[in-house]
């Protein structure tokens, strides 16, 4: 289990605090301030991540390319609105990206896509830590969730399926899918709300 | 279950839906009403939770294609200009962005009352205003550039499908009797505002800023249409629109009063004029 320490004052709620620490200096304030090289560094830091999530949620590479460009344009525009007091920078970036991707899916009428047969494991908290402390805390929380809820969350949050589509894929009643999504997100929300002084 | 508890549950359901599969217009309106009713609501908490989940569950990063990376570097705007006075931005207070939510909710109510039908936009939860570079100066030519009024007429002739939408008063009591129209060409992604009775502003004290709400964009992030000023003695101003992003289907144009020097985060308290697109 990785130890998560954001700062001397942070009181992380993930299990275990040990010798490791992580420092992911936010880059968006630099982008907002127009610092030389900040935009390139931002593309370097988040380009692969945004490409990965776009490929996961959209049916074709061409659409993913369009979406990633759109997301970065939005990111330049919204960079000044990032506040480390409201969550990790990676969460800010992913929130913005998911909104754009969900918009695209809705516009496209949620075209059917291939359902992935293999279930990728939840990232270990060590691996999730590379994506920020909020991701690491969420990874720790996920370990305690029932497998069925994790699967529904994966379909609806990571793959971009609607609740109805997830019900069809899993064979679960729609009400059960909605309940898993709502409770799962509420659990994550509580875990993130309990964070203190985290600024990465 | 009490009515209040029932309402809270419904709001939570809508927030979860928005964070996972998006909302239709009815759901978005329901949320806007809830935000107006309860200013303590956190608009984005489920969006952030979903983002954290995606970060934790998404597999290893796949390398972005080199061609896309190259394209991204090329399309970076020459300069995303942010006033030094406002960057780095202090943490946006809940009151500030909820103030915007309430203000826009009030606008929505006005639209409902005036037009007798529900609006298609929702309050921006955390809108951010980035000043854009001034429009590039056209190369010098021997022929004089057309005036904005002439350019507006030419645009109307070139694109018969261009939207023409009448201005109405906003929510700022000191600014009333606004008339004129917005011309917007989706085809050319260009347009003009014709404004009468918009009071002159002192650019050292405040400026006007246009926002374009797009049906196909996240309703919380209207497109920045540019900053402008009205000089004293102007009876009718014709102002070119400088949309920062592509607009797919404009649903509402709003002019706000903002701080000088380019506001990065608006206090969203002064809406000077509104033009609602029918249909």
PDB file of N, CA, C and O in Angstrom, chain B residues 196-248:
ATOM      1  N   UNK B 196     -28.794  49.777 -29.029  1.00  0.00           N
ATOM      2  CA  UNK B 196     -29.239  51.144 -28.741  1.00  0.00           C
ATOM      3  C   UNK B 196     -29.542  51.252 -27.257  1.00  0.00           C
ATOM      4  O   UNK B 196     -30.021  50.295 -26.642  1.00  0.00           O
ATOM      5  N   UNK B 197     -29.266  52.420 -26.710  1.00  0.00           N
ATOM      6  CA  UNK B 197     -29.563  52.738 -25.310  1.00  0.00           C
ATOM      7  C   UNK B 197     -28.680  51.995 -24.309  1.00  0.00           C
ATOM      8  O   UNK B 197     -28.992  51.955 -23.129  1.00  0.00           O
ATOM      9  N   UNK B 198     -27.614  51.393 -24.781  1.00  0.00           N
ATOM     10  CA  UNK B 198     -26.662  50.811 -23.825  1.00  0.00           C
ATOM     11  C   UNK B 198     -25.791  51.969 -23.334  1.00  0.00           C
ATOM     12  O   UNK B 198     -25.145  52.641 -24.144  1.00  0.00           O
ATOM     13  N   UNK B 199     -25.790  52.238 -22.041  1.00  0.00           N
ATOM     14  CA  UNK B 199     -25.090  53.434 -21.550  1.00  0.00           C
ATOM     15  C   UNK B 199     -23.596  53.389 -21.860  1.00  0.00           C
ATOM     16  O   UNK B 199     -23.000  52.299 -21.873  1.00  0.00           O
ATOM     17  N   UNK B 200     -23.017  54.548 -22.112  1.00  0.00           N
ATOM     18  CA  UNK B 200     -21.559  54.569 -22.322  1.00  0.00           C
ATOM     19  C   UNK B 200     -20.849  54.105 -21.051  1.00  0.00           C
ATOM     20  O   UNK B 200     -21.360  54.293 -19.942  1.00  0.00           O
ATOM     21  N   UNK B 201     -19.707  53.469 -21.239  1.00  0.00           N
ATOM     22  CA  UNK B 201     -18.951  53.001 -20.070  1.00  0.00           C
ATOM     23  C   UNK B 201     -17.580  53.644 -20.073  1.00  0.00           C
ATOM     24  O   UNK B 201     -17.057  54.022 -21.127  1.00  0.00           O
ATOM     25  N   UNK B 202     -17.019  53.757 -18.918  1.00  0.00           N
ATOM     26  CA  UNK B 202     -15.643  54.225 -18.778  1.00  0.00           C
ATOM     27  C   UNK B 202     -14.776  52.977 -18.693  1.00  0.00           C
ATOM     28  O   UNK B 202     -14.818  52.262 -17.686  1.00  0.00           O
ATOM     29  N   UNK B 203     -14.003  52.690 -19.742  1.00  0.00           N
ATOM     30  CA  UNK B 203     -13.231  51.441 -19.751  1.00  0.00           C
ATOM     31  C   UNK B 203     -12.268  51.324 -18.572  1.00  0.00           C
ATOM     32  O   UNK B 203     -11.800  50.234 -18.275  1.00  0.00           O
ATOM     33  N   UNK B 204     -12.003  52.464 -17.918  1.00  0.00           N
ATOM     34  CA  UNK B 204     -11.146  52.366 -16.722  1.00  0.00           C
ATOM     35  C   UNK B 204     -11.919  51.807 -15.542  1.00  0.00           C
ATOM     36  O   UNK B 204     -11.342  51.389 -14.549  1.00  0.00           O
ATOM     37  N   UNK B 205     -13.251  51.850 -15.659  1.00  0.00           N
ATOM     38  CA  UNK B 205     -14.072  51.363 -14.545  1.00  0.00           C
ATOM     39  C   UNK B 205     -14.768  50.038 -14.851  1.00  0.00           C
ATOM     40  O   UNK B 205     -14.884  49.171 -13.994  1.00  0.00           O
ATOM     41  N   UNK B 206     -15.273  49.907 -16.059  1.00  0.00           N
ATOM     42  CA  UNK B 206     -15.911  48.640 -16.424  1.00  0.00           C
ATOM     43  C   UNK B 206     -16.017  48.515 -17.936  1.00  0.00           C
ATOM     44  O   UNK B 206     -15.818  49.480 -18.670  1.00  0.00           O
ATOM     45  N   UNK B 207     -16.281  47.314 -18.379  1.00  0.00           N
ATOM     46  CA  UNK B 207     -16.439  47.040 -19.817  1.00  0.00           C
ATOM     47  C   UNK B 207     -17.654  46.133 -20.000  1.00  0.00           C
ATOM     48  O   UNK B 207     -18.155  45.534 -19.044  1.00  0.00           O
ATOM     49  N   UNK B 208     -18.109  46.041 -21.242  1.00  0.00           N
ATOM     50  CA  UNK B 208     -19.169  45.088 -21.565  1.00  0.00           C
ATOM     51  C   UNK B 208     -18.543  43.825 -22.154  1.00  0.00           C
ATOM     52  O   UNK B 208     -17.502  43.885 -22.824  1.00  0.00           O
ATOM     53  N   UNK B 209     -19.206  42.714 -21.903  1.00  0.00           N
ATOM     54  CA  UNK B 209     -18.713  41.453 -22.461  1.00  0.00           C
ATOM     55  C   UNK B 209     -19.891  40.626 -22.969  1.00  0.00           C
ATOM     56  O   UNK B 209     -20.928  40.517 -22.310  1.00  0.00           O
ATOM     57  N   UNK B 210     -19.713  40.061 -24.154  1.00  0.00           N
ATOM     58  CA  UNK B 210     -20.775  39.231 -24.746  1.00  0.00           C
ATOM     59  C   UNK B 210     -20.533  37.760 -24.433  1.00  0.00           C
ATOM     60  O   UNK B 210     -19.396  37.277 -24.493  1.00  0.00           O
ATOM     61  N   UNK B 211     -21.618  37.057 -24.121  1.00  0.00           N
ATOM     62  CA  UNK B 211     -21.565  35.602 -23.917  1.00  0.00           C
ATOM     63  C   UNK B 211     -22.562  34.952 -24.866  1.00  0.00           C
ATOM     64  O   UNK B 211     -23.683  35.436 -25.037  1.00  0.00           O
ATOM     65  N   UNK B 212     -22.144  33.841 -25.458  1.00  0.00           N
ATOM     66  CA  UNK B 212     -23.028  33.106 -26.377  1.00  0.00           C
ATOM     67  C   UNK B 212     -23.283  31.720 -25.783  1.00  0.00           C
ATOM     68  O   UNK B 212     -22.348  30.935 -25.595  1.00  0.00           O
ATOM     69  N   UNK B 213     -24.536  31.441 -25.493  1.00  0.00           N
ATOM     70  CA  UNK B 213     -24.894  30.112 -24.981  1.00  0.00           C
ATOM     71  C   UNK B 213     -25.162  29.209 -26.185  1.00  0.00           C
ATOM     72  O   UNK B 213     -25.916  29.571 -27.085  1.00  0.00           O
ATOM     73  N   UNK B 214     -24.540  28.050 -26.152  1.00  0.00           N
ATOM     74  CA  UNK B 214     -24.595  27.127 -27.291  1.00  0.00           C
ATOM     75  C   UNK B 214     -25.297  25.843 -26.855  1.00  0.00           C
ATOM     76  O   UNK B 214     -24.900  25.220 -25.865  1.00  0.00           O
ATOM     77  N   UNK B 215     -26.317  25.449 -27.613  1.00  0.00           N
ATOM     78  CA  UNK B 215     -27.091  24.254 -27.233  1.00  0.00           C
ATOM     79  C   UNK B 215     -26.223  23.006 -27.205  1.00  0.00           C
ATOM     80  O   UNK B 215     -26.543  22.036 -26.520  1.00  0.00           O
ATOM     81  N   UNK B 216     -25.145  23.015 -27.941  1.00  0.00           N
ATOM     82  CA  UNK B 216     -24.337  21.799 -28.023  1.00  0.00           C
ATOM     83  C   UNK B 216     -23.075  21.883 -27.177  1.00  0.00           C
ATOM     84  O   UNK B 216     -22.162  21.071 -27.320  1.00  0.00           O
ATOM     85  N   UNK B 217     -23.026  22.842 -26.319  1.00  0.00           N
ATOM     86  CA  UNK B 217     -21.917  22.918 -25.370  1.00  0.00           C
ATOM     87  C   UNK B 217     -22.474  22.795 -23.958  1.00  0.00           C
ATOM     88  O   UNK B 217     -23.654  23.001 -23.741  1.00  0.00           O
ATOM     89  N   UNK B 218     -21.573  22.503 -23.050  1.00  0.00           N
ATOM     90  CA  UNK B 218     -21.964  22.458 -21.657  1.00  0.00           C
ATOM     91  C   UNK B 218     -22.597  23.802 -21.292  1.00  0.00           C
ATOM     92  O   UNK B 218     -21.998  24.856 -21.494  1.00  0.00           O
ATOM     93  N   UNK B 219     -23.822  23.726 -20.778  1.00  0.00           N
ATOM     94  CA  UNK B 219     -24.581  24.948 -20.547  1.00  0.00           C
ATOM     95  C   UNK B 219     -23.942  25.852 -19.489  1.00  0.00           C
ATOM     96  O   UNK B 219     -24.265  27.029 -19.395  1.00  0.00           O
ATOM     97  N   UNK B 220     -23.016  25.283 -18.739  1.00  0.00           N
ATOM     98  CA  UNK B 220     -22.386  26.113 -17.714  1.00  0.00           C
ATOM     99  C   UNK B 220     -21.226  26.936 -18.249  1.00  0.00           C
ATOM    100  O   UNK B 220     -20.674  27.751 -17.538  1.00  0.00           O
ATOM    101  N   UNK B 221     -20.846  26.681 -19.482  1.00  0.00           N
ATOM    102  CA  UNK B 221     -19.702  27.390 -20.026  1.00  0.00           C
ATOM    103  C   UNK B 221     -20.062  28.076 -21.341  1.00  0.00           C
ATOM    104  O   UNK B 221     -19.777  27.569 -22.420  1.00  0.00           O
ATOM    105  N   UNK B 222     -20.720  29.220 -21.254  1.00  0.00           N
ATOM    106  CA  UNK B 222     -21.033  29.946 -22.488  1.00  0.00           C
ATOM    107  C   UNK B 222     -19.747  30.391 -23.178  1.00  0.00           C
ATOM    108  O   UNK B 222     -18.708  30.561 -22.545  1.00  0.00           O
ATOM    109  N   UNK B 223     -19.867  30.589 -24.475  1.00  0.00           N
ATOM    110  CA  UNK B 223     -18.702  31.002 -25.269  1.00  0.00           C
ATOM    111  C   UNK B 223     -18.485  32.510 -25.099  1.00  0.00           C
ATOM    112  O   UNK B 223     -19.433  33.293 -25.185  1.00  0.00           O
ATOM    113  N   UNK B 224     -17.248  32.870 -24.838  1.00  0.00           N
ATOM    114  CA  UNK B 224     -16.879  34.276 -24.712  1.00  0.00           C
ATOM    115  C   UNK B 224     -16.967  34.934 -26.079  1.00  0.00           C
ATOM    116  O   UNK B 224     -16.309  34.509 -27.023  1.00  0.00           O
ATOM    117  N   UNK B 225     -17.802  35.979 -26.181  1.00  0.00           N
ATOM    118  CA  UNK B 225     -17.992  36.647 -27.470  1.00  0.00           C
ATOM    119  C   UNK B 225     -17.211  37.938 -27.615  1.00  0.00           C
ATOM    120  O   UNK B 225     -17.373  38.656 -28.587  1.00  0.00           O
ATOM    121  N   UNK B 226     -16.379  38.254 -26.623  1.00  0.00           N
ATOM    122  CA  UNK B 226     -15.533  39.433 -26.734  1.00  0.00           C
ATOM    123  C   UNK B 226     -15.953  40.569 -25.805  1.00  0.00           C
ATOM    124  O   UNK B 226     -17.067  40.623 -25.305  1.00  0.00           O
ATOM    125  N   UNK B 227     -15.003  41.461 -25.586  1.00  0.00           N
ATOM    126  CA  UNK B 227     -15.198  42.597 -24.684  1.00  0.00           C
ATOM    127  C   UNK B 227     -15.331  43.865 -25.534  1.00  0.00           C
ATOM    128  O   UNK B 227     -14.679  43.994 -26.556  1.00  0.00           O
ATOM    129  N   UNK B 228     -16.192  44.774 -25.123  1.00  0.00           N
ATOM    130  CA  UNK B 228     -16.330  46.019 -25.878  1.00  0.00           C
ATOM    131  C   UNK B 228     -16.763  47.157 -24.970  1.00  0.00           C
ATOM    132  O   UNK B 228     -17.154  46.929 -23.814  1.00  0.00           O
ATOM    133  N   UNK B 229     -16.665  48.362 -25.504  1.00  0.00           N
ATOM    134  CA  UNK B 229     -17.070  49.562 -24.757  1.00  0.00           C
ATOM    135  C   UNK B 229     -17.984  50.417 -25.616  1.00  0.00           C
ATOM    136  O   UNK B 229     -17.964  50.324 -26.849  1.00  0.00           O
ATOM    137  N   UNK B 230     -18.778  51.233 -24.967  1.00  0.00           N
ATOM    138  CA  UNK B 230     -19.655  52.185 -25.658  1.00  0.00           C
ATOM    139  C   UNK B 230     -19.175  53.594 -25.335  1.00  0.00           C
ATOM    140  O   UNK B 230     -19.053  53.961 -24.164  1.00  0.00           O
ATOM    141  N   UNK B 231     -18.896  54.344 -26.381  1.00  0.00           N
ATOM    142  CA  UNK B 231     -18.406  55.703 -26.160  1.00  0.00           C
ATOM    143  C   UNK B 231     -19.569  56.665 -25.901  1.00  0.00           C
ATOM    144  O   UNK B 231     -20.684  56.450 -26.413  1.00  0.00           O
ATOM    145  N   UNK B 232     -19.317  57.720 -25.128  1.00  0.00           N
ATOM    146  CA  UNK B 232     -20.374  58.705 -24.876  1.00  0.00           C
ATOM    147  C   UNK B 232     -20.887  59.284 -26.197  1.00  0.00           C
ATOM    148  O   UNK B 232     -20.132  59.456 -27.149  1.00  0.00           O
ATOM    149  N   UNK B 233     -22.161  59.528 -26.239  1.00  0.00           N
ATOM    150  CA  UNK B 233     -22.761  60.130 -27.430  1.00  0.00           C
ATOM    151  C   UNK B 233     -23.138  59.120 -28.498  1.00  0.00           C
ATOM    152  O   UNK B 233     -23.624  59.508 -29.566  1.00  0.00           O
ATOM    153  N   UNK B 234     -22.905  57.837 -28.234  1.00  0.00           N
ATOM    154  CA  UNK B 234     -23.244  56.821 -29.231  1.00  0.00           C
ATOM    155  C   UNK B 234     -24.736  56.526 -29.175  1.00  0.00           C
ATOM    156  O   UNK B 234     -25.247  56.123 -28.135  1.00  0.00           O
ATOM    157  N   UNK B 235     -25.414  56.773 -30.298  1.00  0.00           N
ATOM    158  CA  UNK B 235     -26.856  56.459 -30.326  1.00  0.00           C
ATOM    159  C   UNK B 235     -27.069  54.987 -30.633  1.00  0.00           C
ATOM    160  O   UNK B 235     -27.904  54.327 -30.044  1.00  0.00           O
ATOM    161  N   UNK B 236     -26.308  54.536 -31.599  1.00  0.00           N
ATOM    162  CA  UNK B 236     -26.421  53.121 -31.964  1.00  0.00           C
ATOM    163  C   UNK B 236     -25.013  52.582 -32.199  1.00  0.00           C
ATOM    164  O   UNK B 236     -24.273  53.130 -33.017  1.00  0.00           O
ATOM    165  N   UNK B 237     -24.692  51.534 -31.487  1.00  0.00           N
ATOM    166  CA  UNK B 237     -23.370  50.930 -31.659  1.00  0.00           C
ATOM    167  C   UNK B 237     -23.514  49.630 -32.441  1.00  0.00           C
ATOM    168  O   UNK B 237     -24.435  48.850 -32.190  1.00  0.00           O
ATOM    169  N   UNK B 238     -22.627  49.426 -33.397  1.00  0.00           N
ATOM    170  CA  UNK B 238     -22.570  48.135 -34.099  1.00  0.00           C
ATOM    171  C   UNK B 238     -21.211  47.522 -33.772  1.00  0.00           C
ATOM    172  O   UNK B 238     -20.167  48.094 -34.091  1.00  0.00           O
ATOM    173  N   UNK B 239     -21.256  46.396 -33.080  1.00  0.00           N
ATOM    174  CA  UNK B 239     -20.026  45.815 -32.536  1.00  0.00           C
ATOM    175  C   UNK B 239     -19.819  44.423 -33.135  1.00  0.00           C
ATOM    176  O   UNK B 239     -20.711  43.571 -33.042  1.00  0.00           O
ATOM    177  N   UNK B 240     -18.668  44.184 -33.738  1.00  0.00           N
ATOM    178  CA  UNK B 240     -18.402  42.835 -34.258  1.00  0.00           C
ATOM    179  C   UNK B 240     -18.283  41.842 -33.101  1.00  0.00           C
ATOM    180  O   UNK B 240     -17.774  42.171 -32.030  1.00  0.00           O
ATOM    181  N   UNK B 241     -18.755  40.635 -33.334  1.00  0.00           N
ATOM    182  CA  UNK B 241     -18.647  39.580 -32.320  1.00  0.00           C
ATOM    183  C   UNK B 241     -17.341  38.830 -32.547  1.00  0.00           C
ATOM    184  O   UNK B 241     -17.022  38.462 -33.683  1.00  0.00           O
ATOM    185  N   UNK B 242     -16.618  38.623 -31.469  1.00  0.00           N
ATOM    186  CA  UNK B 242     -15.349  37.883 -31.561  1.00  0.00           C
ATOM    187  C   UNK B 242     -15.467  36.618 -30.729  1.00  0.00           C
ATOM    188  O   UNK B 242     -14.959  36.547 -29.609  1.00  0.00           O
ATOM    189  N   UNK B 243     -16.166  35.612 -31.272  1.00  0.00           N
ATOM    190  CA  UNK B 243     -16.373  34.379 -30.513  1.00  0.00           C
ATOM    191  C   UNK B 243     -15.054  33.645 -30.346  1.00  0.00           C
ATOM    192  O   UNK B 243     -14.329  33.434 -31.315  1.00  0.00           O
ATOM    193  N   UNK B 244     -14.777  33.272 -29.108  1.00  0.00           N
ATOM    194  CA  UNK B 244     -13.503  32.617 -28.797  1.00  0.00           C
ATOM    195  C   UNK B 244     -13.490  31.162 -29.262  1.00  0.00           C
ATOM    196  O   UNK B 244     -12.452  30.615 -29.576  1.00  0.00           O
ATOM    197  N   UNK B 245     -14.683  30.546 -29.293  1.00  0.00           N
ATOM    198  CA  UNK B 245     -14.792  29.139 -29.690  1.00  0.00           C
ATOM    199  C   UNK B 245     -15.906  29.011 -30.728  1.00  0.00           C
ATOM    200  O   UNK B 245     -16.749  29.899 -30.849  1.00  0.00           O
ATOM    201  N   UNK B 246     -15.902  27.895 -31.418  1.00  0.00           N
ATOM    202  CA  UNK B 246     -16.956  27.656 -32.406  1.00  0.00           C
ATOM    203  C   UNK B 246     -18.310  27.521 -31.716  1.00  0.00           C
ATOM    204  O   UNK B 246     -18.405  26.956 -30.626  1.00  0.00           O
ATOM    205  N   UNK B 247     -19.328  28.066 -32.345  1.00  0.00           N
ATOM    206  CA  UNK B 247     -20.689  27.989 -31.807  1.00  0.00           C
ATOM    207  C   UNK B 247     -21.512  27.116 -32.747  1.00  0.00           C
ATOM    208  O   UNK B 247     -21.587  27.394 -33.945  1.00  0.00           O
ATOM    209  N   UNK B 248     -22.110  26.071 -32.215  1.00  0.00           N
ATOM    210  CA  UNK B 248     -22.888  25.165 -33.068  1.00  0.00           C
ATOM    211  C   UNK B 248     -24.320  25.660 -33.239  1.00  0.00           C
ATOM    212  O   UNK B 248     -24.849  25.725 -34.345  1.00  0.00           O
TER     213      UNK B 248
END
